[in-house]
Amino acid sequence: MSRLLTDEEIARQLGDLPGWSRQDDALAASIEAPDFPAGIRLVTMVADEAERLNHHPDIDIRWRTTHWRLSTHDAGGLTQLDIELAHRIVECADAVGAWFAC
């Protein structure tokens, strides 16, 4: 099981993840794609990354906007896995031309 991050560690690492915020024991972000197919490509790309990490996000798809929530459920909060997956989601979003919604 991964170690829970401290509040200081989470705050520091969120500084490298614009568009992401902490919501209780999770990281959250909303990402808008140029169109619906690009949004689905984003989800597919992240699914591949999640499988590689064996760490799976909660995803809500609303037309071309995707909402992401990351938490390490078996650890009961945020771990380095969540930070790593957030970085990979950013890379995937960039690859499909998506941006963080306000």
PDB file of C-alpha atoms in Angstrom:
ATOM      1  CA  MET A   1       0.000   0.000   0.000  1.00  0.00           C
ATOM      2  CA  SER A   2       1.217   3.504  -0.792  1.00  0.00           C
ATOM      3  CA  ARG A   3       1.964   5.995   1.979  1.00  0.00           C
ATOM      4  CA  LEU A   4      -0.481   8.851   2.510  1.00  0.00           C
ATOM      5  CA  LEU A   5       0.981  12.245   1.630  1.00  0.00           C
ATOM      6  CA  THR A   6       1.106  14.978   4.247  1.00  0.00           C
ATOM      7  CA  ASP A   7      -0.826  18.214   3.749  1.00  0.00           C
ATOM      8  CA  GLU A   8       2.480  20.001   3.070  1.00  0.00           C
ATOM      9  CA  GLU A   9       3.524  17.448   0.444  1.00  0.00           C
ATOM     10  CA  ILE A  10       0.169  17.732  -1.290  1.00  0.00           C
ATOM     11  CA  ALA A  11       0.238  21.540  -1.311  1.00  0.00           C
ATOM     12  CA  ARG A  12       3.809  21.625  -2.644  1.00  0.00           C
ATOM     13  CA  GLN A  13       3.099  19.152  -5.441  1.00  0.00           C
ATOM     14  CA  LEU A  14      -0.141  20.862  -6.438  1.00  0.00           C
ATOM     15  CA  GLY A  15       2.054  23.847  -7.284  1.00  0.00           C
ATOM     16  CA  ASP A  16       3.290  21.807 -10.262  1.00  0.00           C
ATOM     17  CA  LEU A  17      -0.252  20.861 -11.300  1.00  0.00           C
ATOM     18  CA  PRO A  18      -2.133  23.989 -12.418  1.00  0.00           C
ATOM     19  CA  GLY A  19      -5.805  23.239 -12.918  1.00  0.00           C
ATOM     20  CA  TRP A  20      -5.861  20.617 -10.166  1.00  0.00           C
ATOM     21  CA  SER A  21      -7.212  21.231  -6.682  1.00  0.00           C
ATOM     22  CA  ARG A  22      -7.610  19.293  -3.498  1.00  0.00           C
ATOM     23  CA  GLN A  23     -11.145  18.344  -2.557  1.00  0.00           C
ATOM     24  CA  ASP A  24     -11.125  16.554   0.786  1.00  0.00           C
ATOM     25  CA  ASP A  25      -9.137  13.346   0.283  1.00  0.00           C
ATOM     26  CA  ALA A  26      -8.909  13.625  -3.512  1.00  0.00           C
ATOM     27  CA  LEU A  27      -7.430  15.660  -6.342  1.00  0.00           C
ATOM     28  CA  ALA A  28      -9.957  17.070  -8.782  1.00  0.00           C
ATOM     29  CA  ALA A  29      -9.891  18.772 -12.162  1.00  0.00           C
ATOM     30  CA  SER A  30     -12.184  19.522 -15.082  1.00  0.00           C
ATOM     31  CA  ILE A  31     -10.708  19.379 -18.567  1.00  0.00           C
ATOM     32  CA  GLU A  32     -12.408  20.641 -21.700  1.00  0.00           C
ATOM     33  CA  ALA A  33     -11.555  19.097 -25.059  1.00  0.00           C
ATOM     34  CA  PRO A  34     -12.013  20.786 -28.447  1.00  0.00           C
ATOM     35  CA  ASP A  35     -14.858  18.372 -29.268  1.00  0.00           C
ATOM     36  CA  PHE A  36     -16.500  15.170 -28.048  1.00  0.00           C
ATOM     37  CA  PRO A  37     -14.221  12.758 -29.960  1.00  0.00           C
ATOM     38  CA  ALA A  38     -11.135  14.489 -28.493  1.00  0.00           C
ATOM     39  CA  GLY A  39     -12.644  14.119 -25.019  1.00  0.00           C
ATOM     40  CA  ILE A  40     -13.102  10.411 -25.587  1.00  0.00           C
ATOM     41  CA  ARG A  41      -9.521  10.132 -26.905  1.00  0.00           C
ATOM     42  CA  LEU A  42      -8.363  11.803 -23.704  1.00  0.00           C
ATOM     43  CA  VAL A  43     -10.247   9.280 -21.586  1.00  0.00           C
ATOM     44  CA  THR A  44      -8.828   6.398 -23.636  1.00  0.00           C
ATOM     45  CA  MET A  45      -5.269   7.696 -23.316  1.00  0.00           C
ATOM     46  CA  VAL A  46      -5.660   8.125 -19.559  1.00  0.00           C
ATOM     47  CA  ALA A  47      -7.159   4.634 -19.310  1.00  0.00           C
ATOM     48  CA  ASP A  48      -3.952   3.234 -20.805  1.00  0.00           C
ATOM     49  CA  GLU A  49      -1.833   5.223 -18.332  1.00  0.00           C
ATOM     50  CA  ALA A  50      -4.058   4.153 -15.435  1.00  0.00           C
ATOM     51  CA  GLU A  51      -3.630   0.507 -16.405  1.00  0.00           C
ATOM     52  CA  ARG A  52       0.151   0.930 -16.477  1.00  0.00           C
ATOM     53  CA  LEU A  53       0.054   2.409 -12.971  1.00  0.00           C
ATOM     54  CA  ASN A  54      -2.694   0.052 -11.774  1.00  0.00           C
ATOM     55  CA  HIS A  55      -4.362   3.175 -10.415  1.00  0.00           C
ATOM     56  CA  HIS A  56      -7.750   4.200 -11.789  1.00  0.00           C
ATOM     57  CA  PRO A  57      -9.448   7.616 -11.625  1.00  0.00           C
ATOM     58  CA  ASP A  58     -13.105   8.452 -11.238  1.00  0.00           C
ATOM     59  CA  ILE A  59     -14.197  10.055 -14.520  1.00  0.00           C
ATOM     60  CA  ASP A  60     -17.374  11.897 -15.462  1.00  0.00           C
ATOM     61  CA  ILE A  61     -17.886  12.781 -19.129  1.00  0.00           C
ATOM     62  CA  ARG A  62     -20.224  15.637 -20.069  1.00  0.00           C
ATOM     63  CA  TRP A  63     -20.100  16.245 -23.824  1.00  0.00           C
ATOM     64  CA  ARG A  64     -16.577  17.607 -24.323  1.00  0.00           C
ATOM     65  CA  THR A  65     -15.803  18.265 -20.643  1.00  0.00           C
ATOM     66  CA  THR A  66     -14.311  15.550 -18.475  1.00  0.00           C
ATOM     67  CA  HIS A  67     -14.255  15.718 -14.681  1.00  0.00           C
ATOM     68  CA  TRP A  68     -11.497  13.818 -12.870  1.00  0.00           C
ATOM     69  CA  ARG A  69     -11.179  12.729  -9.261  1.00  0.00           C
ATOM     70  CA  LEU A  70      -8.086  10.929  -7.986  1.00  0.00           C
ATOM     71  CA  SER A  71      -7.717   9.204  -4.635  1.00  0.00           C
ATOM     72  CA  THR A  72      -5.998   6.067  -3.403  1.00  0.00           C
ATOM     73  CA  HIS A  73      -9.027   4.365  -1.890  1.00  0.00           C
ATOM     74  CA  ASP A  74      -7.180   1.491  -0.214  1.00  0.00           C
ATOM     75  CA  ALA A  75      -4.874   4.001   1.533  1.00  0.00           C
ATOM     76  CA  GLY A  76      -7.768   6.265   2.523  1.00  0.00           C
ATOM     77  CA  GLY A  77      -6.525   9.438   0.840  1.00  0.00           C
ATOM     78  CA  LEU A  78      -3.882  10.946  -1.404  1.00  0.00           C
ATOM     79  CA  THR A  79      -0.638   9.175  -2.273  1.00  0.00           C
ATOM     80  CA  GLN A  80       2.146   9.715  -4.772  1.00  0.00           C
ATOM     81  CA  LEU A  81       0.175   7.547  -7.223  1.00  0.00           C
ATOM     82  CA  ASP A  82      -2.465  10.277  -7.414  1.00  0.00           C
ATOM     83  CA  ILE A  83       0.144  12.947  -8.103  1.00  0.00           C
ATOM     84  CA  GLU A  84       1.778  10.818 -10.791  1.00  0.00           C
ATOM     85  CA  LEU A  85      -1.527  10.053 -12.492  1.00  0.00           C
ATOM     86  CA  ALA A  86      -2.465  13.764 -12.415  1.00  0.00           C
ATOM     87  CA  HIS A  87       0.784  14.578 -14.249  1.00  0.00           C
ATOM     88  CA  ARG A  88       0.038  11.903 -16.842  1.00  0.00           C
ATOM     89  CA  ILE A  89      -3.493  13.246 -17.318  1.00  0.00           C
ATOM     90  CA  VAL A  90      -1.993  16.691 -17.995  1.00  0.00           C
ATOM     91  CA  GLU A  91       0.278  15.168 -20.670  1.00  0.00           C
ATOM     92  CA  CYS A  92      -2.665  13.354 -22.270  1.00  0.00           C
ATOM     93  CA  ALA A  93      -4.768  16.531 -22.226  1.00  0.00           C
ATOM     94  CA  ASP A  94      -1.983  18.433 -23.955  1.00  0.00           C
ATOM     95  CA  ALA A  95      -1.737  15.694 -26.582  1.00  0.00           C
ATOM     96  CA  VAL A  96      -5.413  16.065 -27.594  1.00  0.00           C
ATOM     97  CA  GLY A  97      -5.438  19.877 -27.397  1.00  0.00           C
ATOM     98  CA  ALA A  98      -7.570  19.989 -24.259  1.00  0.00           C
ATOM     99  CA  TRP A  99      -7.399  22.620 -21.530  1.00  0.00           C
ATOM    100  CA  PHE A 100      -8.436  22.950 -17.899  1.00  0.00           C
ATOM    101  CA  ALA A 101     -11.927  24.335 -17.441  1.00  0.00           C
ATOM    102  CA  CYS A 102     -12.438  27.170 -14.963  1.00  0.00           C
TER     103      CYS A 102
END
